[in-house]
PDB file of C-alpha atoms in Angstrom:
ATOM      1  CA  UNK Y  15     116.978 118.515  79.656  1.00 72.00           C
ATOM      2  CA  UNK Y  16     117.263 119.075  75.975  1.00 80.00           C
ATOM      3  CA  UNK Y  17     116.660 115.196  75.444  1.00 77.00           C
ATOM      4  CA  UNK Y  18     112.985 115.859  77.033  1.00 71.00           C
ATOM      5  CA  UNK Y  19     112.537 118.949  74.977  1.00 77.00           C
ATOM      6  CA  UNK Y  20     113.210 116.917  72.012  1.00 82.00           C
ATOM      7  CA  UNK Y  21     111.279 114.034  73.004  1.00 81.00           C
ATOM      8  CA  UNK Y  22     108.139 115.570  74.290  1.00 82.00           C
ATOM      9  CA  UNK Y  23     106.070 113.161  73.138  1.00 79.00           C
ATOM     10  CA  UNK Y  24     107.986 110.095  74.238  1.00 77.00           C
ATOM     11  CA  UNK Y  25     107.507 111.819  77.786  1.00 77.00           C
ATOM     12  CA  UNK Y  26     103.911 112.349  77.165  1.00 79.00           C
ATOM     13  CA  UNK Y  27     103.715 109.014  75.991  1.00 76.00           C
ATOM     14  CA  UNK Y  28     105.068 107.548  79.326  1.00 75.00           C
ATOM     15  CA  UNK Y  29     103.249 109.890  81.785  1.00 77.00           C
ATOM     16  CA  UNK Y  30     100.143 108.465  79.667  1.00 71.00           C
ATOM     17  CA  UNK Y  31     100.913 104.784  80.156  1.00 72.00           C
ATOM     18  CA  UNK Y  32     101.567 105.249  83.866  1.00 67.00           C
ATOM     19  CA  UNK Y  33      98.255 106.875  84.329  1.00 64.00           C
ATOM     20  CA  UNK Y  34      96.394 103.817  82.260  1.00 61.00           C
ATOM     21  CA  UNK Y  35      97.975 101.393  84.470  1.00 58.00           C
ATOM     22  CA  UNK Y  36      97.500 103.354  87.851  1.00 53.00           C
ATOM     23  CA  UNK Y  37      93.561 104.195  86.601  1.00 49.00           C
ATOM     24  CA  UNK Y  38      91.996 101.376  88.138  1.00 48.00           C
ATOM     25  CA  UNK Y  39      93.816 102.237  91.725  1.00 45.00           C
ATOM     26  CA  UNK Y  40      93.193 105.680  91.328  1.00 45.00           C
ATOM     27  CA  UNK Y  41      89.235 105.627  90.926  1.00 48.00           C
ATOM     28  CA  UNK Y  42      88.698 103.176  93.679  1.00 49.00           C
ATOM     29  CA  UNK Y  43      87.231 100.269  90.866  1.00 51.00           C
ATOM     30  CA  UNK Y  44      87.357  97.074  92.682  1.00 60.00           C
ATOM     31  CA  UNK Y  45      89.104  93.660  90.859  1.00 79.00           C
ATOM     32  CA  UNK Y  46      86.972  91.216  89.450  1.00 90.00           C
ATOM     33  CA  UNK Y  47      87.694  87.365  90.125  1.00 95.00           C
ATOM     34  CA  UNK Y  48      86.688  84.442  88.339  1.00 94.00           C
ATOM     35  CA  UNK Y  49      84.829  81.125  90.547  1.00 95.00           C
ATOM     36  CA  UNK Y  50      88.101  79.832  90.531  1.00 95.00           C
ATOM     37  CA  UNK Y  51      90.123  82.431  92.655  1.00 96.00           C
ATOM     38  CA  UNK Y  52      86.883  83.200  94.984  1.00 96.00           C
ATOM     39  CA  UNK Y  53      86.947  79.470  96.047  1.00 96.00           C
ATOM     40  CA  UNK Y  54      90.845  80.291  96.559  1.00 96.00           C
ATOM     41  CA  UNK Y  55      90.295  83.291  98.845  1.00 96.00           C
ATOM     42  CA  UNK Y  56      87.408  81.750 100.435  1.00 96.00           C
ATOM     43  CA  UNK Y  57      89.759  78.685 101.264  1.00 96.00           C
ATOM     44  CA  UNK Y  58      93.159  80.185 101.651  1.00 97.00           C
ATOM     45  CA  UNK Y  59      92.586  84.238 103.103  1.00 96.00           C
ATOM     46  CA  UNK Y  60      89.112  83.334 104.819  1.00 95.00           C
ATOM     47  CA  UNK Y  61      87.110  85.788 102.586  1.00 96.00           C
ATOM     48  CA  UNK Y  62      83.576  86.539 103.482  1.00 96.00           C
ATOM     49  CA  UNK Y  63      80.908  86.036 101.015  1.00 97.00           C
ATOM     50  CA  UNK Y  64      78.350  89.149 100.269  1.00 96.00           C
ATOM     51  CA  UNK Y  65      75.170  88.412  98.263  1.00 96.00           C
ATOM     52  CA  UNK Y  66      73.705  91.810  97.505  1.00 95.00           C
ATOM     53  CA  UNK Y  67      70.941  90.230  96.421  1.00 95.00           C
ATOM     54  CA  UNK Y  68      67.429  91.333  97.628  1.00 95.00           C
ATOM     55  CA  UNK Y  69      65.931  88.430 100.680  1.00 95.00           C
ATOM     56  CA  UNK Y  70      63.667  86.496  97.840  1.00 95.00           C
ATOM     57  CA  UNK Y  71      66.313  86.377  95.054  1.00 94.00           C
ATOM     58  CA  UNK Y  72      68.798  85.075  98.093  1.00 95.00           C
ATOM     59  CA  UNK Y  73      66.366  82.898  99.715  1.00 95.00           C
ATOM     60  CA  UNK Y  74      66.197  80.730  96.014  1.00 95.00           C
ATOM     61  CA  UNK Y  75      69.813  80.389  95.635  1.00 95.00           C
ATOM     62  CA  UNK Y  76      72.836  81.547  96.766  1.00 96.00           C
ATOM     63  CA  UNK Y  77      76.875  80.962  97.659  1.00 96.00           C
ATOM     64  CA  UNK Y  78      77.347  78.460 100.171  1.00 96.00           C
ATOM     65  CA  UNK Y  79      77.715  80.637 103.687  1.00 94.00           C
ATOM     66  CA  UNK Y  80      77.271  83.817 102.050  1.00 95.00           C
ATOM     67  CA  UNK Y  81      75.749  86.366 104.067  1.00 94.00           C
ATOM     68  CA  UNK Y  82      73.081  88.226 102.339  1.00 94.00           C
ATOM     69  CA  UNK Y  83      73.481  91.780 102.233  1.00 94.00           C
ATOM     70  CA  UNK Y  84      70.933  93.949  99.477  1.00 94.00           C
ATOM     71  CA  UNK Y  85      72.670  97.115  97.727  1.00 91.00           C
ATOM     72  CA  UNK Y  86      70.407  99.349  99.477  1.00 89.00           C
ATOM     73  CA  UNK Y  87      71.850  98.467 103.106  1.00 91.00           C
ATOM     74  CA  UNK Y  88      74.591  98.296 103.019  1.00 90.00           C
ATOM     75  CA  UNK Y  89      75.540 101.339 105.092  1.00 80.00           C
ATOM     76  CA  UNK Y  90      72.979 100.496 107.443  1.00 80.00           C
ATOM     77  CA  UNK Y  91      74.019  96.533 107.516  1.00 66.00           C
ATOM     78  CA  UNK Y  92      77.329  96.886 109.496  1.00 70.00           C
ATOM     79  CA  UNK Y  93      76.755  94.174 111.503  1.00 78.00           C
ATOM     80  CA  UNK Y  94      76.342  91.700 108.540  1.00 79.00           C
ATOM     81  CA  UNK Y  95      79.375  92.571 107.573  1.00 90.00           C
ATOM     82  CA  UNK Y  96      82.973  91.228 109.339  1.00 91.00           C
ATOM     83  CA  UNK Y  97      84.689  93.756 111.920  1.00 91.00           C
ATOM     84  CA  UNK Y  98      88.093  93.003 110.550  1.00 93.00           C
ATOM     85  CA  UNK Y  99      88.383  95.388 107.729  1.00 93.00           C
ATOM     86  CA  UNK Y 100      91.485  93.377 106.404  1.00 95.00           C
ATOM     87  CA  UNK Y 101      89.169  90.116 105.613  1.00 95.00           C
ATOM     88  CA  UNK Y 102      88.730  89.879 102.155  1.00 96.00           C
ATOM     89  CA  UNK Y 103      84.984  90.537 100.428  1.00 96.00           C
ATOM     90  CA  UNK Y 104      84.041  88.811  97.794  1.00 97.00           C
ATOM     91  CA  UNK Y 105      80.858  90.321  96.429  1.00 96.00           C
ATOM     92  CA  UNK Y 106      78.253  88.605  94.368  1.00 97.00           C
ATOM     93  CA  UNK Y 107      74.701  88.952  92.807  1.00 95.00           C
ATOM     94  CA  UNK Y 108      72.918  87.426  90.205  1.00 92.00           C
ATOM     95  CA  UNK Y 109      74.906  88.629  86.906  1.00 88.00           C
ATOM     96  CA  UNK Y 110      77.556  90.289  88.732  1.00 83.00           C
ATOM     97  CA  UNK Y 111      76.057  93.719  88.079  1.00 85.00           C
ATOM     98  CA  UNK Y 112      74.777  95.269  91.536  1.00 93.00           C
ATOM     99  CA  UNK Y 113      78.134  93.605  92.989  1.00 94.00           C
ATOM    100  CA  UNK Y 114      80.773  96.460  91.598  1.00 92.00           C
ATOM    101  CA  UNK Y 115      78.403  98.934  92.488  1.00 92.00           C
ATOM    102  CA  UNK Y 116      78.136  97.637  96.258  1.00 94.00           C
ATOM    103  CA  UNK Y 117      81.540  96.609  96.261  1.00 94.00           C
ATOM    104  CA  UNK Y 118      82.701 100.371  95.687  1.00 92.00           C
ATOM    105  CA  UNK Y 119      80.270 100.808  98.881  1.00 92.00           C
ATOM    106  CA  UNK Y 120      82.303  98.475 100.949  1.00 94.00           C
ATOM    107  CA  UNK Y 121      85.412 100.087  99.964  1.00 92.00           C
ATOM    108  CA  UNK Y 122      84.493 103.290 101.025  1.00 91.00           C
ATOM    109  CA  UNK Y 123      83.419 101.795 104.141  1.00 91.00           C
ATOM    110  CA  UNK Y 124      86.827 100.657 105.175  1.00 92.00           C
ATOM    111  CA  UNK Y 125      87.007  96.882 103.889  1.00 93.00           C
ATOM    112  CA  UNK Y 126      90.651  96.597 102.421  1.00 93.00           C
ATOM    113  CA  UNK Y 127      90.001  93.821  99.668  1.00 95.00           C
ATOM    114  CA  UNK Y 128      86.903  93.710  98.054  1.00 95.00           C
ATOM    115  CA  UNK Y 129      86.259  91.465  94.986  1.00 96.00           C
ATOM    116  CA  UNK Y 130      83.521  91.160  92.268  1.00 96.00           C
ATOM    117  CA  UNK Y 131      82.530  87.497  91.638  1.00 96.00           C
ATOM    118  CA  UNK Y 132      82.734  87.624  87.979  1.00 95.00           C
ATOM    119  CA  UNK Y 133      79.284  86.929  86.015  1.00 93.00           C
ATOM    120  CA  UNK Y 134      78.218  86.541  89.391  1.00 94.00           C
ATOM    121  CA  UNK Y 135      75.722  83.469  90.278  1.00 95.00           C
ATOM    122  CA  UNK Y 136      74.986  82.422  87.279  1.00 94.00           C
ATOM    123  CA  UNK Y 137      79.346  82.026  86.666  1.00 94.00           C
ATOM    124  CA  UNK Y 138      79.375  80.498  90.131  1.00 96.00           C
ATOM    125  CA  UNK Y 139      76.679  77.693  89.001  1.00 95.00           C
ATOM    126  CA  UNK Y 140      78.317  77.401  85.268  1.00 95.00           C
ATOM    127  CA  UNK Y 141      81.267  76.321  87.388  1.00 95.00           C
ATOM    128  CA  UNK Y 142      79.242  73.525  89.272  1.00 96.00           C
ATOM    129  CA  UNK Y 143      80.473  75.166  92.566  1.00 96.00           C
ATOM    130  CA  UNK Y 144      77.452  74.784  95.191  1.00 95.00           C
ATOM    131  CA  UNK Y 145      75.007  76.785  95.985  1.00 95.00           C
ATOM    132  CA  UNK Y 146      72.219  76.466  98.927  1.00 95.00           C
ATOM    133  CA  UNK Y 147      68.480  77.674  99.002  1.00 93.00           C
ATOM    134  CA  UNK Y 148      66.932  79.397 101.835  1.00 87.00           C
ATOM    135  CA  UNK Y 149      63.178  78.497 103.346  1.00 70.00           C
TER     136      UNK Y 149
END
């Protein structure tokens, strides 16, 4: 006990870092992924592509089999979105932007692993990863 009294600061120091680390957990943020890792969880853990994207901006150019889901409904759009709740999300839009907003949506909703694509469509394209167009 007199060790903490004397070391206040080193205790204040640690209670500090273990807050920093545990922030991102604690405020419900959502991890961002590179092109790289969401062709890896679209390959390997069967993760479910959401373009939050309004119907025009998705209709000229979007993830290959991503399911187009605007910010605005996505409480109402249940049923464009996977029953199993354990199915990873990996969110996307055109700069990556709307995506951590609606990707704190989804998480709120129940989905267990949601993802930001990273820089979002335009990342995905920089990459040379394919994209398909909508009539």
């Amino acid at each position: 006990m007199d060790f903490l009294a004397q070391n206040w600061w080193l205790v204040l120091l640690a209670v500090g870092s273990g807050l920093a680390l545990a922030w991102p957990s604690l405020s419900g943020r959502t991890q961002g992924v590179g092109a790289a890792e969401a062709v890896r969880l679209m390959n390997h853990e069967k993760a479910v592509v959401i373009d939050v994207c309004e119907p025009a901006e998705f209709a000229a150019g979007h993830v290959v089999g991503a399911r187009n889901l605007p910010v605005g409904q996505i409480e109402a759009g249940a049923k464009a979105l996977p029953a199993n709740k354990t199915l990873p999300l990996v969110v996307v839009c055109a700069t990556g932007a709307r995506a951590g907003r609606a990707a704190g949506l989804l998480a709120k909703l129940g989905h267990e692993k949601v993802v930001v694509l990273q820089g979002g469509l335009a990342a995905w394209r920089e990459a040379n990863l394919p994209t398909e167009k909508t009539a």
